[in-house]
CSV table of C-alpha atoms in Angstrom, one decimal:
chain,number,residue,atom,x,y,z
A,1,MET,CA,0.0,0.0,0.0
A,2,ILE,CA,1.3,3.4,-0.9
A,3,LYS,CA,1.0,6.0,1.9
A,4,LYS,CA,0.1,9.4,0.6
A,5,THR,CA,1.8,12.3,2.4
A,6,LEU,CA,-0.5,15.2,2.8
A,7,PRO,CA,0.8,18.7,3.3
A,8,PHE,CA,0.4,20.3,6.7
A,9,PHE,CA,-1.7,23.5,7.0
A,10,TRP,CA,-2.8,25.9,9.7
A,11,VAL,CA,-6.4,25.6,11.1
A,12,ARG,CA,-8.5,27.3,13.7
A,13,VAL,CA,-10.8,25.1,15.8
A,14,ASP,CA,-13.9,26.5,17.5
A,15,ALA,CA,-15.9,24.1,19.6
A,16,THR,CA,-19.2,24.7,21.4
A,17,HIS,CA,-21.4,22.3,23.3
A,18,TYR,CA,-25.1,22.1,24.1
A,19,LYS,CA,-27.7,19.8,25.6
A,20,ASP,CA,-30.9,18.5,24.1
A,21,ALA,CA,-34.1,17.9,26.0
A,22,ASN,CA,-32.9,14.6,27.3
A,23,GLU,CA,-29.7,16.1,28.8
A,24,ASN,CA,-27.6,14.6,26.1
A,25,VAL,CA,-24.4,16.6,25.4
A,26,PHE,CA,-23.5,17.5,21.9
A,27,TYR,CA,-20.4,19.3,20.5
A,28,ARG,CA,-20.3,21.4,17.4
A,29,ILE,CA,-16.8,21.9,16.0
A,30,VAL,CA,-15.9,24.3,13.3
A,31,ILE,CA,-12.5,24.0,11.6
A,32,THR,CA,-11.3,26.9,9.5
A,33,ASP,CA,-8.3,26.9,7.2
A,34,ILE,CA,-6.2,29.9,8.3
A,35,SER,CA,-3.0,29.0,6.4
A,36,GLU,CA,-3.0,32.1,4.3
A,37,ARG,CA,-3.3,34.4,7.4
A,38,LYS,CA,-0.6,32.5,9.2
A,39,GLN,CA,1.7,32.8,6.2
A,40,GLN,CA,1.2,36.5,6.2
A,41,GLU,CA,1.9,36.7,9.9
A,42,ILE,CA,5.1,34.6,9.5
A,43,LEU,CA,6.2,36.7,6.5
A,44,LYS,CA,5.5,39.9,8.5
A,45,ASP,CA,7.6,38.6,11.4
A,46,LYS,CA,10.5,37.7,9.0
A,47,ASN,CA,10.4,41.1,7.3
A,48,GLU,CA,10.5,42.8,10.6
A,49,GLU,CA,13.5,40.7,11.7
A,50,LEU,CA,15.2,41.3,8.3
A,51,GLU,CA,14.6,45.1,8.7
A,52,LYS,CA,16.2,45.0,12.2
A,53,ARG,CA,19.2,43.1,10.8
A,54,VAL,CA,19.5,45.6,7.9
A,55,ILE,CA,19.4,48.6,10.3
A,56,GLN,CA,22.0,46.9,12.6
A,57,ARG,CA,24.2,46.0,9.7
A,58,THR,CA,23.9,49.5,8.2
A,59,ALA,CA,25.0,51.0,11.6
A,60,GLU,CA,27.9,48.6,11.8
A,61,LEU,CA,29.0,49.5,8.2
A,62,GLN,CA,28.7,53.2,9.0
A,63,GLN,CA,30.9,52.8,12.1
A,64,ALA,CA,33.4,50.8,10.1
A,65,ASN,CA,33.5,53.5,7.4
A,66,GLU,CA,34.0,56.2,10.0
A,67,ARG,CA,36.8,54.3,11.6
A,68,LEU,CA,38.4,53.7,8.2
A,69,GLU,CA,38.1,57.4,7.2
A,70,LEU,CA,39.7,58.4,10.5
A,71,ALA,CA,42.5,56.0,10.0
A,72,LEU,CA,43.1,57.2,6.4
A,73,LYS,CA,43.1,60.8,7.5
A,74,SER,CA,45.3,60.2,10.5
A,75,GLY,CA,47.8,58.3,8.2
A,76,ASN,CA,47.4,61.0,5.5
A,77,LEU,CA,46.4,58.3,3.0
A,78,GLY,CA,44.6,59.6,-0.1
A,79,VAL,CA,42.2,57.0,-1.6
A,80,TRP,CA,41.6,56.6,-5.3
A,81,ASP,CA,38.9,54.5,-7.0
A,82,TRP,CA,39.4,53.8,-10.7
A,83,ASP,CA,36.4,52.8,-12.9
A,84,ILE,CA,38.4,51.0,-15.7
A,85,THR,CA,35.4,50.7,-18.0
A,86,LYS,CA,34.6,54.4,-17.9
A,87,ASN,CA,38.3,55.4,-17.5
A,88,LYS,CA,37.4,57.7,-14.6
A,89,ILE,CA,39.0,58.0,-11.1
A,90,ASN,CA,37.3,59.2,-8.0
A,91,TYR,CA,39.5,60.7,-5.3
A,92,SER,CA,39.0,61.1,-1.6
A,93,GLU,CA,39.2,64.5,0.1
A,94,VAL,CA,42.6,63.6,1.6
A,95,TRP,CA,43.9,62.8,-1.9
A,96,CYS,CA,42.8,66.1,-3.3
A,97,ARG,CA,44.1,68.2,-0.4
A,98,MET,CA,47.4,66.4,-0.5
A,99,LEU,CA,47.9,67.9,-3.9
A,100,GLY,CA,46.5,71.3,-2.9
A,101,PHE,CA,43.1,70.9,-4.6
A,102,GLU,CA,39.6,71.2,-3.4
A,103,PRO,CA,37.6,68.1,-4.3
A,104,LYS,CA,35.4,70.0,-6.8
A,105,GLU,CA,38.5,71.2,-8.7
A,106,VAL,CA,39.7,67.7,-9.5
A,107,ASP,CA,39.0,66.3,-13.0
A,108,THR,CA,38.1,62.6,-12.7
A,109,LYS,CA,39.3,61.7,-16.2
A,110,PHE,CA,42.1,59.1,-16.2
A,111,SER,CA,44.0,61.1,-18.8
A,112,THR,CA,44.2,64.1,-16.5
A,113,TRP,CA,45.8,62.0,-13.8
A,114,GLY,CA,48.5,60.9,-16.3
A,115,GLN,CA,49.3,64.5,-17.0
A,116,TRP,CA,50.1,65.1,-13.3
A,117,VAL,CA,52.8,62.5,-13.2
A,118,HIS,CA,56.4,63.5,-13.8
A,119,PRO,CA,57.4,62.8,-17.4
A,120,GLU,CA,60.4,60.8,-16.3
A,121,ASP,CA,58.2,58.5,-14.1
A,122,ILE,CA,55.1,58.1,-16.3
A,123,ASN,CA,56.4,55.0,-18.2
A,124,HIS,CA,57.3,52.9,-15.2
A,125,VAL,CA,54.1,54.0,-13.4
A,126,PHE,CA,51.9,52.7,-16.3
A,127,ALA,CA,54.0,49.6,-16.6
A,128,ALA,CA,53.4,48.8,-12.9
A,129,LEU,CA,49.7,49.7,-13.2
A,130,SER,CA,49.2,47.2,-16.0
A,131,VAL,CA,50.5,44.2,-14.0
A,132,PRO,CA,47.6,43.7,-11.6
A,133,GLN,CA,45.2,44.0,-14.5
A,134,LYS,CA,46.9,41.0,-16.1
A,135,GLU,CA,47.9,38.9,-13.1
A,136,GLU,CA,45.2,37.9,-10.5
A,137,ASN,CA,45.7,39.1,-6.9
A,138,LYS,CA,48.8,41.0,-8.0
A,139,LEU,CA,49.3,44.1,-5.9
A,140,TYR,CA,50.2,47.4,-7.7
A,141,GLU,CA,53.0,49.4,-6.0
A,142,SER,CA,54.9,52.3,-7.3
A,143,GLU,CA,56.9,55.4,-6.2
A,144,PHE,CA,56.7,58.4,-8.5
A,145,ARG,CA,56.6,62.2,-8.6
A,146,ILE,CA,53.3,64.0,-9.0
A,147,THR,CA,52.7,67.7,-9.4
A,148,HIS,CA,51.2,69.8,-6.6
A,149,LYS,CA,48.7,72.6,-7.5
A,150,ASN,CA,51.5,75.1,-6.7
A,151,GLY,CA,53.7,73.5,-9.3
A,152,GLN,CA,56.1,71.7,-6.9
A,153,TRP,CA,56.8,68.0,-7.3
A,154,LEU,CA,55.8,65.6,-4.6
A,155,TRP,CA,57.1,62.1,-4.2
A,156,VAL,CA,54.3,59.6,-3.5
A,157,PHE,CA,54.0,55.9,-2.8
A,158,ALA,CA,51.0,54.4,-4.6
A,159,CYS,CA,49.4,51.0,-3.8
A,160,GLY,CA,46.3,49.3,-5.2
A,161,ASN,CA,44.6,46.2,-6.4
A,162,VAL,CA,41.7,45.0,-8.6
A,163,VAL,CA,38.6,44.7,-6.6
A,164,GLU,CA,36.0,43.9,-9.3
A,165,SER,CA,36.1,42.0,-12.6
A,166,ASP,CA,33.5,41.2,-15.2
A,167,SER,CA,32.1,37.7,-16.1
A,168,LEU,CA,35.1,37.1,-18.4
A,169,GLY,CA,37.6,37.9,-15.6
A,170,GLN,CA,38.6,41.2,-17.0
A,171,PRO,CA,39.3,43.9,-14.4
A,172,ILE,CA,36.7,46.7,-14.3
A,173,ARG,CA,37.6,48.4,-11.0
A,174,MET,CA,40.7,49.1,-9.0
A,175,VAL,CA,41.0,50.8,-5.6
A,176,GLY,CA,44.1,52.0,-3.8
A,177,PHE,CA,45.8,54.9,-2.0
A,178,ILE,CA,48.8,57.2,-2.2
A,179,HIS,CA,51.0,58.5,0.6
A,180,ASP,CA,53.2,61.5,0.5
A,181,ILE,CA,56.8,60.4,0.9
A,182,THR,CA,58.5,63.6,-0.1
A,183,ALA,CA,60.2,64.1,3.3
A,184,GLN,CA,61.5,60.5,3.2
A,185,LYS,CA,62.9,61.0,-0.3
A,186,THR,CA,64.5,64.3,0.7
A,187,TYR,CA,66.1,62.6,3.6
A,188,GLU,CA,67.3,59.7,1.4
A,189,HIS,CA,68.8,62.2,-1.1
A,190,SER,CA,70.5,64.2,1.6
A,191,LEU,CA,72.0,60.9,2.9
A,192,GLU,CA,73.2,60.0,-0.5
A,193,VAL,CA,74.9,63.4,-0.9
A,194,SER,CA,76.5,63.1,2.5
A,195,ASN,CA,77.8,59.7,1.8
A,196,ALA,CA,79.1,60.9,-1.6
A,197,GLU,CA,80.8,63.8,0.1
A,198,LEU,CA,82.3,61.6,2.8
A,199,LYS,CA,83.5,59.2,0.2
A,200,ASN,CA,85.2,62.0,-1.7
A,201,ALA,CA,86.7,63.3,1.5
A,202,ASN,CA,88.1,59.9,2.3
A,203,GLU,CA,89.5,59.6,-1.2
A,204,ILE,CA,91.1,63.1,-1.0
A,205,GLU,CA,92.6,62.2,2.4
A,206,THR,CA,94.0,59.0,1.0
A,207,ILE,CA,95.6,60.8,-1.9
A,208,ALA,CA,96.9,63.5,0.4
A,209,ASN,CA,98.5,60.9,2.7
A,210,LYS,CA,100.1,59.2,-0.2
A,211,MET,CA,101.5,62.5,-1.5
A,212,LYS,CA,102.8,63.4,2.0
A,213,SER,CA,104.5,60.0,2.3
A,214,GLN,CA,106.0,60.3,-1.1
A,215,PHE,CA,107.2,63.9,-0.3
A,216,LEU,CA,108.8,62.8,2.9
A,217,ALA,CA,110.5,59.8,1.2
A,218,ASN,CA,111.9,62.1,-1.5
A,219,MET,CA,113.2,64.6,1.2
A,220,SER,CA,115.0,61.8,3.0
């Protein structure tokens, strides 16, 4: 015998009893299908729970964004977000002010960004930028000079990675940051100059000692 499994459904049971003339007790039972109403109630409860989770998650994301923004500002990190398909870059406020611009003054065209890079650095910058677009999970890193609004050149360290690709695996969005390392580069240059001067001084002292020794030998 095949047992047929019937679906469960919600019902409401109303029962009343009464007596007849002979004192016999009878019950009248009314069963009403309330499945639709219960489903609506269950759906309402789930929606309310989902709304609470969305509100909580939104608050958590807002707090996380606030902490991230504070960390970026404290570390003087300028964020850039490159839409590769549209060839446009959005810059954070810190990025703009690092180069002396107000956010509304900055052109988001990728070609404009290329014009800010020092001519001597542009080739290796673009070469490094193309690597993470070809190699998955490859980090973009580069040091280069970029012009400030006042015309001075700043040294920056740039870092980024592909965060979104299309269905074919082609990168469509890259996000990263830049950090002003002008002071570091100035120090490194000064150190190189000092080392060069010290090396020259040592060489001159060596030559002088040899000449002195040779002079004394000739005199004797």
